[in-house]
Structure formats: C-alpha cells, structure tokens
Amino acid sequence: TSLSIWGWGSLGIVLFLVTFGPFAIFYFAFYILCFVGGGFVVTLLFGKSNSEKYLEQCEHSFLPCTSVGIPKCIEEMKREARPIKIDRRLTGANIIDEPLQQVIQFSLRDYVQYWYYTLSDDESFLLEIRQALQYALVQFSARSKETDWQPYFTTRLVDDFGTHLRVFRKAQQRIAEKGDQMKDQAEELVDTFFEVEVEMEKDVCRDLVCTSPKDEEGFLRDLCEVLLYILLPPGDFQNKIMRYFVREILSRGILLPLINQLSDPDYINQYVIWMIRDSNCNYEAFMNIIKLSDNIGELEAVKDKASEELQYLRSLDTAGDDINTIKNQINSLLYVIKVCDSRIQRLQSGKEIDTVKLAANFGKLCTVPLDHILVDNVALQFFMDYMQQTGGQAHLFFWMTVEGYRVTAQQQLEVLQSRQKDGKHQTNQTKGLLRAAAFGVYEQYLSEKASPRVNIDDNLVAKLAETLNHEDPTPEIFDDIQRKVYELMLRDERFYPSFKQNVLYVRMLAELDMLKDPSFRGSDDGEGESFNGSPTSSINLSLDDLSNVPSDETVQLHAYISDTGVCNDHGKTYALYAITVHRRNANSEEMWKTYRRYSDFHDFHMRITEQFENLANILKLPGKKTFNNMDREFLEKRKKDLNAYLQLLLNPEMMKASPALAHYVYDFLENKAYSKGKGDFARKMDTFVNPLRNSMRNVSNAVKSIPDSLAEGMTKMSDNMGKMSERLGQDIKQSFFKVPPLIQKTYSDPDHCRVAAPIDDNVDDNIPLRVMLLLMDEVFDLKERNQWLRRNIKNLLQQLIRATYGDTINRKIVDHVDWMTSPEQVADAVKRFRDAFWPNGILAETVPRRDKAIRMRTRVAGKTKLLEIMPDELKHIIGAETTRKGILRVFEMFQHSQLNKRMVYVFLERFLETLFPQNKFPELFNKLHSRSKQMQRYKQRLHSTQAPSLQK
C-alpha cells in the first residue's frame, strides 16, 4: 500500500511539472499570498470606515471634550528651553557667596549631573535641588548671624576638649592597671575609652558611631535629614526624591569624607608639623623622643631611614674638608641606630628602668644645692614632700613663711614711704599690720604653744620675743633664726643629706631635666604622704578642734529649704531661706528650723572649701546676681539650687570621706544666728587675697622663672595690695598670714565629671580664663598628682592675669572670636574646603594611604616639633618632666582615629546645639546614640548595683 501511495504521488508530480512547467510551484504560492493579502486589506479598510462612523455618532452622546490644557502643555514642551535665572545671594556677603556657589555647582556636577543626563535632558530637577540647597544655606546663614559664638569658642569647645583629654587620661590609667594582660592594647584602649565616656557622660556614648562605618553612615543620614527638616520649606521636605538626593550628597559626599580626613592621625600629624614649620628640629629634642618612645614601629622606621642615609653617605666618593663633615654625619647616624636598637630591645624584653634601681646609684646623679632647691618652685615641691615624710616640715614652712613675711613687709614699707611723700600718714596702721603678722609667725612656730614647734636655740627665741614686745618689726627681724633653721636643714642628716639619697630626689632631677639617663620616666603616683594643705593653722579651726569632732556614724542629718521670703531690716532688703532640719540617732529624733541668708551660704561655702580643697571641685554654690535678685522667679530658682547644694553636702559618702566636715555642717544648721568668720569686705576680697598671699609667702623667689611681663604685673599687684590693706583694717590683721591647716585630701573623685562642671554658670565674666586654667590642669595632670606648690603657682599666675591683664585677655578673646566669625575668615574657610575637595575645579581623587614607615617617622617629627616649641618658662613653672608628659599625652591622644572621630562628633553636636538652641538637639543626640553597646552595659551594671539597695 505504501508503495502504491508513493508511486501515484510521484506520477502526479511528474505530470504537473510536464503540464505547467518547473515554475508552476512559485506561481501557485504567489497566487495564494495575493489572495490572503487582498482579503486583509479589504477587511482593514472596511473596519476603519465603520469605526469612524461609529465614533462620530458617539461623540455627541456621552464622551467629554478633550481638555485644552493637554495640547498647550505639549506645545510648551516642544518649544526651546528658556535660560534659567538663579538668585546667587546666600549670606549677604559676596565674598562668601562666590565660593559657596562654586561648591554647590561642583557638588551637583560630580554627584548628580554625571548620571542624571543619561536619563533626561530636563534641568528642572537639578534646578529644584539647587534651589533647595540655596534655601537651606540662607536659613543656616540667618541662624548663624543671630547666634552668639563667644560661649561656644571660649567655653564649650575648650570644655569638650578638656573632657575628651580627661577621659583619655583615665582610660590610660585603667590600661596601666591591667598591666601585661592585654593582647591588643590599641583596641583595648578604645574600648576602655568609651567605657569611661559613658561613666562620665551618664546618658550618651558614641562608640557605635566612631567604630562602626555602617552606624556612622546611618547617624549622618539621620542628622542630615533633621537639618533638612529644620532648614527646608515643608513642601520641599515632603518631596522624598529630592530630599534623599540632598541627604546623600551632604552625608556621604561632604560630611563623611571631611570627618574621615579630620580624624586621620597622619593628617593631624602633618598639620601639626605644618603649623610649626618655622621651627627647626632640635637634635636634643629628637634624641629625647627616641629615648622616650614606647612604640616599636616608630623606632624601626627611624632606624631604617638612618640605615638608608648611612648607606648613601658611605657610597659617596669625597675628599678634603667634606670628608670630615660626612664622618660626623656617619657617626651621628650610627649613634641614632644604636639608641633605636637599645630601645627596641628594652621594649621587647619588657625591662624598663625602675625608680628604685636608679635611686640606688646616686653617685652618678647631679647635686643640687639646698639654696637652689629653696628658690626653685619645682624642686621645692619634692623637698617639701620629703620633709613632711620625715617630720621636719615645720622647719621648712618656717623658712618659707619668713621669706613671705620679708617680701610683704618690704612692700608695705615701700608703700608707706610713697604715701608719706604724698602727704598721707598711715604709719600706725601699717606698723600694726606688720606687728600682727610678725606675732602670728612667732606664735605659729616659735612659741611654747606652737605645734609643731621649730627646735632652735632658746636664747634666739627669747631675744626675738623681746624685740617684738619693745620695738617696731622690720623685714629682717627673723633673719637670725631663719639662718639657723637653714643651717639645720642643710647639715642635719635627717633632712637635706638624706633627701639626696631618696627617690624623691631622683624625681626632682627628672623634673629639672638633669638626669643623665633621659629614658628615666618618673612614676605618676607619689610615694609617701601627699601634702594638700598649707603649713600653718586655720583661721577658724585648729587641728585640735578637728580631732575632737564627733564621729558617731549612727547620727543621720537631713535638711531642706522649705520656704523663702524677703525681709526688710532698717531699710536693707534681703532674701531669707527657711531650712527645716531633721536629726536622728539611735535614741531620739529632733527637728527644728533655722534661717539663713545667701551671704551665710556664701561664707559657709568659702570656709569649707578653704579647709577641704577638693570640695571646691564637687560643691557648686549658685552664683550671685546683682540686679533683680529679689524677683520671685529668681528666688525660687535659687531655692532649688541651694536645696541641691544641701543634698550633695549631706550625702553620707561626702560626710564619710571628710569626717571633719560634720563640725562645720552642724554649726551652720544649728538654730542660732550664724557668725561669719570674717568681715564682709574681707570675705568678699578673700578669693583675691588668699591665693596671692599664700603664693607670695611660699614661693617669693619663684618670680625669677616668670617672664618679665608677669613680673611687672606682680609689681602692680603689690601696689594694689598696699591699697587694699588700708581698707581691710582690723579684719585683715587676723587673716593676712593665716592659711588652712594640714588637712589631707578627701577621697571624693571629681574626675567623673566634665572639665567645666565646677564653673558657676551664672558668673560668665571670667569663664574663658577659668576654663583655660582648668584645661592646663588636664593637660599637665596637676590635680591628679597632688602638686601643692604648683597649684599655688597656678593661683599666683591666675591672680596676676586677673589683676593686670584680665580685662585685656577677655577683650582679646572676644575680638579673636569676632575675627574668626568675620566674613573674610568664613570665606577663607570655604575656599580652603573648596580647594581641598575640588583642586583646580576637579574632584580630588582619594589620597592613597601613606606607607607605615613614613607615617611613623611623621609621628616622631611631630612630637619633636611639639617638645621643641615648649617655652622654658613653662618648664620652670611646672617642671620639665611634667611638661614633657603632658605634651606627649596630648599627642598620643590624637593617634587613634576612633577617638578623633569622637571628638569631631562632639564638636559637631555642640555646634548644632549652639546654632539651634530651641530644637532640643541634646535629646535628639541621646536618642541617636541610644543603641550604644557600652551604654546598655552601663545601664545593666547600674541596675544591678541599685537592685539590692532597692530590695532592702
């Protein structure tokens, strides 16, 4: 069957081809195609004509007319684009607007236009972004003009830097306590730093923002979105697409690269070197840095560079005079390599020079004569500590007090002579003042009642007593006894000879920069007892009185201000505060009310801060107010502040740390009239006279190390003292040479607070100067090391500045802040920013990270430059070793990028809080940093410590 089918089929094809020819197949296919195409064309034409007829019939029935706006819009789009006019005014100062406009243009060009033009040629979107940025800058400029920047630059900025340094110092101390138990000290330091930060800040920690790039980007996005909400109009802010573009440009295009650059330690080191580029590197400072370096990377980098230079010099073919120069250079490089190798071996082996071992080899140490020690404020501090350990402090304090008496007596007599020349006679008053001072010295150190008493020849003491009773005192009245006391300290084996064999002598040499081995680094913690008081007794309370204060811990004292009112006494109006006092013990409970004025609080505060100097850093008395101080709202605020002061004062931990404080508190809260320890005027002037008086007595010859300008200021101050003595009268007689007793420092730690925390916010006239002095304490660690004499010198300098140059300095600070915020300086900052990001109008490429060896050598060069520019006067005042440690601590703080970021973000946050005070930025930042791991751990620890007490 299959064969028949194939056969018949083949026969049909053959007959078809024979009949119609070989092209019949193509003709047949063409005919079919034409038939199908013709049918399709007919159908299309028929359907179109029918559809048009149907639509024409329906047009007048239910379909609306075509809007005229659509053709008009299409017509507008077909027209050529008209030029866009942009208002280029931003800040009102052309000198600032021009570089700002360039920054905006470069930002849009490099971050938006390069991809936007691939999607569309329409520039309306770019125009909207530009207008939004300009509007935000206009609002920002308006806010800046309304803001007073002086508190930010003079107080808050310095406070934040000092607080950052305090946190770093405490973190270093904790690291040192852990010893060699850590594997990665840098990472451990960062963790410890943020742990200390949360303990100090209490409610915020910036560890995530500074250590996690992802969290940092999120923080900047949120911050930029908040700023756009404040600065942009509501309509523009609701445009999400434009808002997101502007946010990303600000956060990732501008702020993040800028913060990364400012936080880079290598960039900071280069900037430090550039800032002091005019100073030539000193060979001695460079070698001291090498010998003191504890970074093996720095030493290896210096060693490699020295070896490279050494090979180059050896390859030179020279003769004549040049060969001697090259030999000297080769010897210097060989010495540098030797010192680096020695230091690297010592660090790798963990062997550091011990103070005791160094003290055992006193034969190689320099000898400082006693007379030089007594007139050098740095050396005197160590000798004072030693004399207190051996029980000979009375002899030293007597010698110092006599020196102060002589200087002050000479000044008073000179003032008296000048007054007599002018026809003014006050001889009896001045002589009475000197007699009272001389009797005070005699009673304190030489009388039978003196404790401790200076052991000296009784005949000399009797002769002195007779002179005091029958003759007018002179500046030289104590010279014979002072000479005997000096001979005793010089030759007695208990004093100066033994001091030269003590560890304190070695530390003194280190501070004087007289150690032969500069790698010696004195310990930060003092040995033996610390001296925190003054050599003489108190005005109001003797040592015997302090020893008799009851120490019954079962007595509980509570007090609060229950009411306040205004009283009128003989035409004098003042505020009165009613204090309700509860005292409980094991057998009874008492309650009474006592009434105190603000002046009583002020006198009480001055009295206890004199006796317990650490309380000045902890207790904060509300400041005075000259005008409108009887306003009801102000009285309520002061009542609240005084209540907080009382609660902090009555804290059990405070009373436990200072047992003798209870005597003062009980006396102040008793239901009786409060008796002030000093006259009104003397009490008001006490804050000025006391520090100067103590410093003049204890370091009279330390003026030799002070610059000439300050010496002139001291001369002016002595004249002022003469004028004040005429006004103080009998009040100053009793207090002029009296100073607080030897009270040991309390154990309350004021370090867990910000640097400017002790400063009274209500008294803002001298805040810039006060914060700068507090910053000096943080840099050179004066408070922590308990340097009594240096604290007196600081008080002396403070009084000199306030008395002679205080107004000038404050005025210069204000003028400098005005200069910094002037249009010229702002324009210069914008230009520097523009040139740094777009040099020659082109977006700067990412700078490759420099080689580690180069970065290490830059660190060494930066430290060398910093140590070299330190003035010798500063070393003479606070000591060479302390100065060196303070400078190196600040430099080391900048060598950690995470910590640098923290400081940059703190400055940025304070800047925004100052610029937008009404927008609650502190609460916002607390919320943004609320995810901090350190903060969560701190709250857990706090909760775990409070839970047992709450359960009890």
Coordinates of C-alpha atoms in Angstrom, one line a residue, residues 203-722:
D203 CA 23.4 59.3 79.3
V204 CA 25.3 59.1 76.0
C205 CA 28.1 57.1 74.4
R206 CA 29.4 57.4 70.9
D207 CA 31.2 54.1 70.5
L208 CA 29.0 52.8 67.6
V209 CA 29.3 56.0 65.6
C210 CA 33.1 56.0 66.0
T211 CA 33.8 52.3 65.5
S212 CA 31.2 51.0 63.0
P213 CA 31.2 52.6 59.5
K214 CA 27.6 51.4 58.9
D215 CA 26.3 53.0 62.0
E216 CA 28.3 56.2 61.3
E217 CA 26.6 56.5 57.8
G218 CA 23.2 55.9 59.4
F219 CA 23.9 58.6 62.0
L220 CA 24.9 61.1 59.4
R221 CA 21.9 60.3 57.3
D222 CA 19.6 60.9 60.2
L223 CA 21.4 64.0 61.2
C224 CA 21.2 65.5 57.7
E225 CA 17.5 64.6 57.4
V226 CA 16.8 66.5 60.7
L227 CA 18.8 69.5 59.4
L228 CA 16.8 69.5 56.2
Y229 CA 13.6 69.3 58.2
I230 CA 14.7 72.5 60.0
L231 CA 16.1 74.4 57.1
L232 CA 13.9 73.5 54.1
P233 CA 10.3 74.6 53.5
P234 CA 7.7 72.0 54.2
G235 CA 6.8 71.5 50.5
D236 CA 10.4 70.8 49.5
F237 CA 11.0 68.5 52.5
Q238 CA 7.9 66.4 51.6
N239 CA 9.5 65.7 48.2
K240 CA 11.1 62.5 49.1
I241 CA 13.2 62.0 45.9
M242 CA 14.8 65.4 46.2
R243 CA 15.2 65.1 50.0
Y244 CA 17.0 61.8 49.6
F245 CA 19.3 63.1 47.0
V246 CA 20.3 66.2 49.1
R247 CA 20.7 64.0 52.2
E248 CA 23.1 61.6 50.4
I249 CA 25.1 64.5 48.9
L250 CA 25.5 66.1 52.4
S251 CA 26.1 62.9 54.4
R252 CA 28.2 60.7 52.1
G253 CA 29.6 63.3 49.7
I254 CA 30.7 66.0 52.0
L255 CA 30.4 65.3 55.8
L256 CA 31.7 61.7 55.8
P257 CA 34.9 62.4 53.8
L258 CA 35.5 65.6 55.8
I259 CA 35.2 63.8 59.1
N260 CA 37.4 60.9 58.0
Q261 CA 40.1 63.4 57.0
L262 CA 39.9 65.4 60.2
S263 CA 40.1 62.1 62.2
D264 CA 43.1 60.7 60.4
P265 CA 46.1 60.7 62.8
D266 CA 48.5 61.0 59.9
Y267 CA 46.7 64.1 58.6
I268 CA 46.7 65.6 62.1
N269 CA 50.5 64.9 62.5
Q270 CA 51.2 66.5 59.1
Y271 CA 49.1 69.5 60.1
V272 CA 51.0 69.9 63.4
I273 CA 54.3 69.9 61.5
W274 CA 52.9 72.4 59.0
M275 CA 51.6 74.7 61.8
I276 CA 55.1 74.9 63.4
R277 CA 57.1 74.7 60.2
D278 CA 59.1 77.8 61.0
S279 CA 60.7 76.0 63.9
N280 CA 63.9 74.0 63.1
C281 CA 64.2 70.5 64.5
N282 CA 66.4 70.3 67.5
Y283 CA 68.8 67.3 67.8
E284 CA 68.4 67.1 71.5
A285 CA 64.6 67.1 71.4
F286 CA 64.8 64.4 68.6
M287 CA 67.0 62.2 70.7
N288 CA 64.8 62.6 73.8
I289 CA 61.8 61.5 71.7
I290 CA 63.7 58.4 70.6
K291 CA 64.8 57.5 74.1
L292 CA 61.3 58.1 75.5
S293 CA 59.4 56.3 72.6
D294 CA 57.4 53.2 73.6
N295 CA 56.3 52.5 70.0
I296 CA 58.5 49.9 68.3
G297 CA 57.1 50.9 64.9
E298 CA 58.4 54.4 65.3
L299 CA 61.9 53.2 66.4
E300 CA 62.1 50.8 63.5
A301 CA 61.0 53.4 61.0
V302 CA 63.7 55.9 62.2
K303 CA 66.3 53.1 62.3
D304 CA 65.5 52.1 58.7
K305 CA 65.7 55.7 57.5
A306 CA 69.0 56.2 59.3
S307 CA 70.4 53.0 57.8
E308 CA 69.4 54.2 54.3
E309 CA 71.1 57.5 54.8
L310 CA 74.1 55.8 56.2
Q311 CA 74.5 53.6 53.1
Y312 CA 74.1 56.7 50.9
L313 CA 76.9 58.6 52.8
R314 CA 79.2 55.6 52.6
S315 CA 78.7 55.4 48.9
L316 CA 79.9 59.0 48.3
D317 CA 83.5 59.5 47.0
T318 CA 84.7 62.7 48.7
A319 CA 87.9 64.2 49.8
G320 CA 89.2 67.3 51.6
D321 CA 87.0 69.2 54.0
D322 CA 83.8 67.4 53.0
I323 CA 85.1 64.1 54.4
N324 CA 85.1 65.4 57.9
T325 CA 81.5 66.6 57.6
I326 CA 80.5 63.2 56.2
K327 CA 82.3 61.4 59.0
N328 CA 80.4 63.4 61.6
Q329 CA 77.1 62.6 59.9
I330 CA 78.0 58.9 59.8
N331 CA 78.9 58.9 63.5
S332 CA 75.6 60.7 64.3
L333 CA 73.6 58.1 62.3
L334 CA 75.4 55.2 63.9
Y335 CA 74.5 56.7 67.3
V336 CA 70.9 57.0 66.3
I337 CA 70.8 53.4 65.1
K338 CA 72.4 52.3 68.4
V339 CA 69.9 54.1 70.5
C340 CA 67.0 52.7 68.5
D341 CA 68.3 49.1 68.8
S342 CA 68.8 49.6 72.5
R343 CA 65.3 51.0 73.0
I344 CA 63.7 48.2 70.8
Q345 CA 65.4 45.5 72.8
R346 CA 64.3 47.1 76.1
L347 CA 60.7 47.3 74.9
Q348 CA 60.7 43.7 73.5
S349 CA 62.1 42.3 76.7
G350 CA 59.8 44.3 78.9
K351 CA 62.6 45.7 81.0
E352 CA 62.1 49.3 82.0
I353 CA 64.3 51.4 84.2
D354 CA 63.0 51.2 87.8
T355 CA 62.9 54.2 90.0
V356 CA 64.4 52.2 93.0
K357 CA 67.2 50.7 90.9
L358 CA 68.1 54.1 89.5
A359 CA 68.0 55.6 93.0
A360 CA 70.5 53.0 94.2
N361 CA 73.2 54.6 92.1
F362 CA 73.2 58.1 93.4
G363 CA 76.9 58.6 92.8
K364 CA 76.2 59.4 89.1
L365 CA 73.4 61.9 89.8
C366 CA 73.8 65.7 89.8
T367 CA 74.0 67.5 93.1
V368 CA 71.6 70.4 93.5
P369 CA 72.5 72.8 96.4
L370 CA 69.9 73.4 99.1
D371 CA 69.7 77.2 98.4
H372 CA 68.8 76.4 94.8
I373 CA 66.1 74.0 95.9
L374 CA 64.5 76.5 98.2
V375 CA 64.2 79.2 95.4
D376 CA 63.1 76.8 92.6
N377 CA 59.4 76.2 92.7
V378 CA 59.7 72.8 91.0
A379 CA 62.5 71.4 93.3
L380 CA 60.8 72.9 96.4
Q381 CA 57.8 70.7 95.9
F382 CA 59.8 67.5 96.1
F383 CA 61.8 68.7 99.1
M384 CA 58.5 69.7 100.8
D385 CA 57.1 66.2 100.3
Y386 CA 60.3 64.7 101.8
M387 CA 60.3 67.0 104.8
Q388 CA 56.8 66.1 105.6
Q389 CA 57.6 62.4 105.5
T390 CA 60.5 62.9 107.9
G391 CA 58.6 65.2 110.3
G392 CA 60.7 68.2 109.5
Q393 CA 58.0 70.2 107.7
A394 CA 57.9 72.9 110.5
H395 CA 61.5 74.0 109.7
L396 CA 60.8 74.3 106.0
F397 CA 57.5 76.0 106.5
F398 CA 59.0 78.5 108.9
W399 CA 61.8 79.3 106.4
M400 CA 59.2 79.8 103.7
T401 CA 56.9 81.9 105.9
V402 CA 59.7 84.2 106.9
E403 CA 60.6 84.7 103.2
G404 CA 57.0 85.7 102.6
Y405 CA 57.0 88.0 105.6
R406 CA 60.1 89.7 104.4
V407 CA 58.8 90.3 100.9
T408 CA 55.4 91.6 102.1
A409 CA 56.9 93.7 104.8
Q410 CA 59.3 95.4 102.3
Q411 CA 56.4 96.1 100.0
Q412 CA 54.2 97.5 102.8
L413 CA 57.1 99.8 103.9
E414 CA 57.7 101.0 100.4
V415 CA 54.0 101.8 100.0
L416 CA 54.1 103.6 103.4
Q417 CA 57.1 105.7 102.2
S418 CA 55.4 106.6 99.0
R419 CA 52.3 107.6 100.9
Q420 CA 54.3 109.8 103.3
K421 CA 55.9 111.6 100.3
D422 CA 52.4 112.3 99.0
G423 CA 51.4 113.7 102.4
K424 CA 49.3 110.8 103.5
H425 CA 50.1 109.4 107.0
Q426 CA 49.0 105.9 107.9
T427 CA 52.1 104.9 109.8
N428 CA 50.4 103.3 112.9
Q429 CA 48.0 101.3 110.8
T430 CA 50.8 99.8 108.6
K431 CA 53.1 99.1 111.6
G432 CA 50.2 97.5 113.4
L433 CA 49.6 95.2 110.5
L434 CA 53.3 94.2 110.4
R435 CA 53.4 93.7 114.1
A436 CA 50.3 91.4 113.9
A437 CA 51.9 89.5 111.1
A438 CA 55.2 89.1 113.0
F439 CA 53.4 87.9 116.2
G440 CA 51.5 85.4 114.0
V441 CA 54.7 83.9 112.7
Y442 CA 56.1 83.8 116.3
E443 CA 53.0 82.2 117.8
Q444 CA 52.8 79.7 115.0
Y445 CA 56.3 78.3 115.0
L446 CA 58.4 79.6 118.0
S447 CA 56.1 80.0 121.0
E448 CA 55.5 77.3 123.6
K449 CA 52.1 76.7 122.2
A450 CA 53.3 76.1 118.7
S451 CA 52.6 72.6 117.3
P452 CA 54.8 71.5 115.7
R453 CA 57.5 73.8 117.2
V454 CA 60.7 74.7 115.5
N455 CA 63.6 73.4 117.7
I456 CA 66.1 76.3 117.8
D457 CA 68.3 78.0 120.4
D458 CA 66.1 79.3 123.2
N459 CA 68.3 82.4 123.6
L460 CA 67.5 83.5 120.0
V461 CA 63.8 82.9 120.6
A462 CA 63.8 85.0 123.8
K463 CA 65.7 87.7 122.0
L464 CA 63.2 87.8 119.2
A465 CA 60.3 87.9 121.7
E466 CA 61.8 90.9 123.5
T467 CA 62.3 92.6 120.2
L468 CA 58.7 92.1 119.2
N469 CA 57.5 93.5 122.5
H470 CA 59.6 96.6 122.6
E471 CA 60.5 97.6 119.0
D472 CA 58.7 98.0 115.7
P473 CA 59.0 95.0 113.5
T474 CA 61.3 95.2 110.5
P475 CA 61.6 92.9 107.4
E476 CA 64.8 91.5 108.8
I477 CA 63.5 90.6 112.3
F478 CA 63.5 86.9 111.7
D479 CA 66.8 86.7 109.8
D480 CA 69.0 85.2 112.6
I481 CA 66.6 82.4 113.4
Q482 CA 65.9 81.8 109.7
R483 CA 69.7 81.4 109.2
K484 CA 69.9 78.9 112.0
V485 CA 67.0 76.9 110.6
Y486 CA 68.7 76.9 107.1
E487 CA 71.9 75.5 108.7
L488 CA 69.9 72.9 110.5
M489 CA 68.2 71.7 107.3
L490 CA 71.5 71.7 105.4
R491 CA 73.6 69.7 107.9
D492 CA 71.2 67.5 109.8
E493 CA 71.3 64.0 108.4
R494 CA 67.5 63.7 108.7
F495 CA 66.9 66.4 106.2
Y496 CA 68.9 67.6 103.1
P497 CA 71.7 64.9 103.3
S498 CA 69.1 62.1 103.4
F499 CA 67.0 63.8 100.8
K500 CA 69.8 63.3 98.3
Q501 CA 69.6 59.6 98.9
N502 CA 65.8 59.4 98.4
V503 CA 63.7 58.5 95.4
L504 CA 62.1 62.0 95.5
Y505 CA 65.5 63.5 94.7
V506 CA 65.7 61.4 91.6
R507 CA 62.2 62.5 90.5
M508 CA 63.2 66.1 91.2
L509 CA 66.1 65.8 88.9
A510 CA 63.8 64.4 86.2
E511 CA 61.5 67.4 86.6
L512 CA 64.5 69.7 86.4
D513 CA 65.7 67.8 83.3
M514 CA 69.0 67.0 85.0
L515 CA 69.0 63.2 84.8
K516 CA 71.9 61.7 82.8
D517 CA 69.7 59.0 81.6
P518 CA 66.7 60.7 79.8
S519 CA 64.9 57.4 79.4
F520 CA 64.0 57.7 83.1
R521 CA 60.3 58.3 83.5
G522 CA 59.1 59.2 86.9
S523 CA 56.1 57.4 88.3
D524 CA 52.9 59.2 88.2
D525 CA 51.8 58.1 91.7
G526 CA 53.6 59.8 94.5
E527 CA 55.2 57.9 97.3
G528 CA 54.6 58.6 100.9
E529 CA 52.0 61.1 102.2
S530 CA 50.7 63.7 99.9
F531 CA 50.6 67.3 101.0
N532 CA 47.4 69.2 100.2
G533 CA 47.3 71.9 102.8
S534 CA 49.4 74.8 103.9
P535 CA 52.0 74.9 106.6
T536 CA 50.1 77.0 109.2
S537 CA 46.8 76.5 111.0
S538 CA 43.4 77.6 110.1
I539 CA 41.7 80.9 110.8
N540 CA 38.5 79.2 112.2
L541 CA 39.5 75.8 113.4
S542 CA 42.7 74.3 114.8
L543 CA 44.0 70.8 114.4
D544 CA 42.9 70.0 118.0
D545 CA 39.4 71.1 117.2
L546 CA 39.3 68.9 114.2
S547 CA 40.4 65.9 116.2
N548 CA 37.5 66.5 118.6
V549 CA 34.7 66.5 116.1
P550 CA 32.3 63.7 116.9
S551 CA 32.3 60.8 114.5
D552 CA 29.2 58.9 115.5
E553 CA 28.0 57.3 112.3
T554 CA 24.6 56.5 113.8
V555 CA 23.6 60.2 113.6
Q556 CA 21.6 61.0 110.5
L557 CA 21.1 64.6 109.4
H558 CA 18.6 65.7 106.8
A559 CA 17.9 69.3 105.8
Y560 CA 16.0 71.1 103.0
I561 CA 14.8 74.6 102.3
S562 CA 11.1 74.7 103.0
D563 CA 10.3 78.3 102.3
T564 CA 11.8 81.6 101.2
G565 CA 10.9 85.2 101.7
V566 CA 12.1 88.8 101.5
C567 CA 12.9 90.7 104.7
N568 CA 13.4 94.4 105.3
D569 CA 15.8 95.3 108.2
H570 CA 16.4 99.0 108.8
G571 CA 15.8 99.8 105.1
K572 CA 18.0 97.0 103.9
T573 CA 16.2 94.3 101.8
Y574 CA 17.5 90.8 101.6
A575 CA 16.2 87.2 100.9
L576 CA 15.8 84.8 103.8
Y577 CA 15.7 81.0 103.4
A578 CA 13.9 78.7 106.0
I579 CA 15.8 75.4 106.4
T580 CA 14.0 72.5 108.0
V581 CA 16.5 70.2 109.8
H582 CA 15.9 66.6 111.0
R583 CA 18.5 64.9 113.1
R584 CA 18.0 61.2 114.1
N585 CA 20.1 58.9 116.2
A586 CA 19.5 55.6 117.9
N587 CA 17.5 57.0 120.8
S588 CA 15.9 60.2 119.7
E589 CA 14.8 62.4 116.8
E590 CA 14.9 66.2 116.6
M591 CA 13.5 68.7 114.2
W592 CA 14.0 72.5 114.0
K593 CA 14.0 75.4 111.6
T594 CA 16.9 77.8 111.0
Y595 CA 17.0 80.8 108.8
R596 CA 19.9 81.8 106.6
R597 CA 20.7 84.4 104.1
Y598 CA 22.5 83.8 100.8
S599 CA 25.6 85.6 102.2
D600 CA 25.6 83.0 105.0
F601 CA 25.6 80.2 102.5
H602 CA 28.4 82.0 100.6
D603 CA 30.5 82.5 103.8
F604 CA 29.9 78.8 104.8
H605 CA 31.0 77.6 101.3
M606 CA 34.2 79.7 101.4
R607 CA 35.0 78.4 104.8
I608 CA 34.6 74.7 104.0
T609 CA 36.4 75.0 100.6
E610 CA 39.4 76.5 102.4
Q611 CA 39.5 73.6 104.8
F612 CA 38.7 70.8 102.3
E613 CA 40.1 72.0 98.9
N614 CA 38.6 69.1 96.9
L615 CA 35.1 70.3 97.8
A616 CA 35.6 73.3 95.5
N617 CA 35.5 70.8 92.6
I618 CA 32.5 69.0 93.9
L619 CA 30.2 71.5 95.5
K620 CA 28.7 74.2 93.3
L621 CA 27.1 77.1 95.1
P622 CA 24.6 79.1 93.0
G623 CA 26.2 82.3 91.7
K624 CA 25.5 85.9 92.8
K625 CA 23.2 88.2 91.0
T626 CA 23.5 92.0 91.3
F627 CA 20.2 93.1 89.8
N628 CA 16.6 91.8 90.2
N629 CA 17.8 89.4 92.9
M630 CA 14.5 89.8 94.8
D631 CA 12.4 88.6 91.9
R632 CA 10.1 85.8 92.9
E633 CA 11.0 83.6 90.0
F634 CA 14.7 84.1 90.7
L635 CA 14.3 83.3 94.4
E636 CA 12.5 80.0 93.6
K637 CA 15.3 79.1 91.2
R638 CA 17.9 79.9 93.8
K639 CA 16.0 77.9 96.4
K640 CA 16.0 74.9 94.1
D641 CA 19.8 75.3 93.5
L642 CA 20.5 75.7 97.2
N643 CA 18.5 72.6 98.0
A644 CA 20.6 70.7 95.5
Y645 CA 23.7 72.1 97.2
L646 CA 22.5 71.0 100.7
Q647 CA 21.6 67.5 99.5
L648 CA 25.0 67.0 97.9
L649 CA 26.7 68.3 101.0
L650 CA 24.7 66.0 103.3
N651 CA 25.4 62.9 101.2
P652 CA 26.6 60.1 103.5
E653 CA 29.5 59.4 101.2
M654 CA 30.6 63.0 101.3
M655 CA 30.5 63.1 105.1
K656 CA 32.3 59.8 105.3
A657 CA 35.1 61.0 103.0
S658 CA 35.6 64.1 105.1
P659 CA 34.7 63.4 108.8
A660 CA 35.8 66.8 110.0
L661 CA 33.2 68.4 107.7
A662 CA 30.4 67.4 110.1
H663 CA 31.5 70.0 112.6
Y664 CA 31.0 72.8 110.0
V665 CA 27.7 71.4 108.8
Y666 CA 26.3 71.1 112.4
D667 CA 27.4 74.6 113.2
F668 CA 25.8 76.0 110.0
L669 CA 22.4 74.2 110.5
E670 CA 22.0 74.9 114.3
N671 CA 19.1 77.0 115.3
K672 CA 21.1 80.1 116.1
A673 CA 22.4 83.2 114.5
Y674 CA 25.2 82.3 112.1
S675 CA 28.5 84.0 112.9
K676 CA 30.7 84.8 109.9
G677 CA 34.4 84.1 110.3
K678 CA 35.4 87.3 108.6
G679 CA 34.3 90.9 107.9
D680 CA 32.0 91.5 104.9
F681 CA 34.6 93.3 102.9
A682 CA 37.4 90.9 103.8
R683 CA 35.2 88.0 102.9
K684 CA 34.4 89.5 99.5
M685 CA 38.1 90.1 98.9
D686 CA 39.3 86.8 100.2
T687 CA 39.1 85.0 96.9
F688 CA 41.5 87.6 95.6
V689 CA 43.9 88.0 98.6
N690 CA 44.3 84.4 99.8
P691 CA 45.9 82.7 96.7
L692 CA 48.2 85.7 96.2
R693 CA 49.1 85.9 99.8
N694 CA 49.9 82.2 100.1
S695 CA 51.9 82.2 96.9
M696 CA 53.9 85.3 97.8
R697 CA 54.8 83.7 101.1
N698 CA 55.7 80.2 99.8
V699 CA 57.3 81.0 96.5
S700 CA 58.6 84.5 96.9
N701 CA 61.7 83.9 94.7
A702 CA 59.9 81.9 92.1
V703 CA 59.3 85.1 90.2
K704 CA 62.8 84.6 88.8
S705 CA 61.4 82.0 86.4
I706 CA 58.4 84.1 85.4
P707 CA 58.6 86.3 82.3
D708 CA 59.2 90.0 82.6
S709 CA 55.7 90.9 81.7
L710 CA 54.3 88.9 84.7
A711 CA 57.0 90.3 86.9
E712 CA 55.7 93.8 86.1
G713 CA 52.2 92.6 86.8
M714 CA 53.4 91.4 90.3
T715 CA 54.8 94.9 91.0
K716 CA 51.4 96.4 90.1
M717 CA 49.7 93.8 92.3
S718 CA 51.9 94.6 95.3
D719 CA 50.7 98.2 94.9
N720 CA 47.1 97.0 94.8
M721 CA 47.8 95.0 98.0
G722 CA 49.0 98.1 99.7

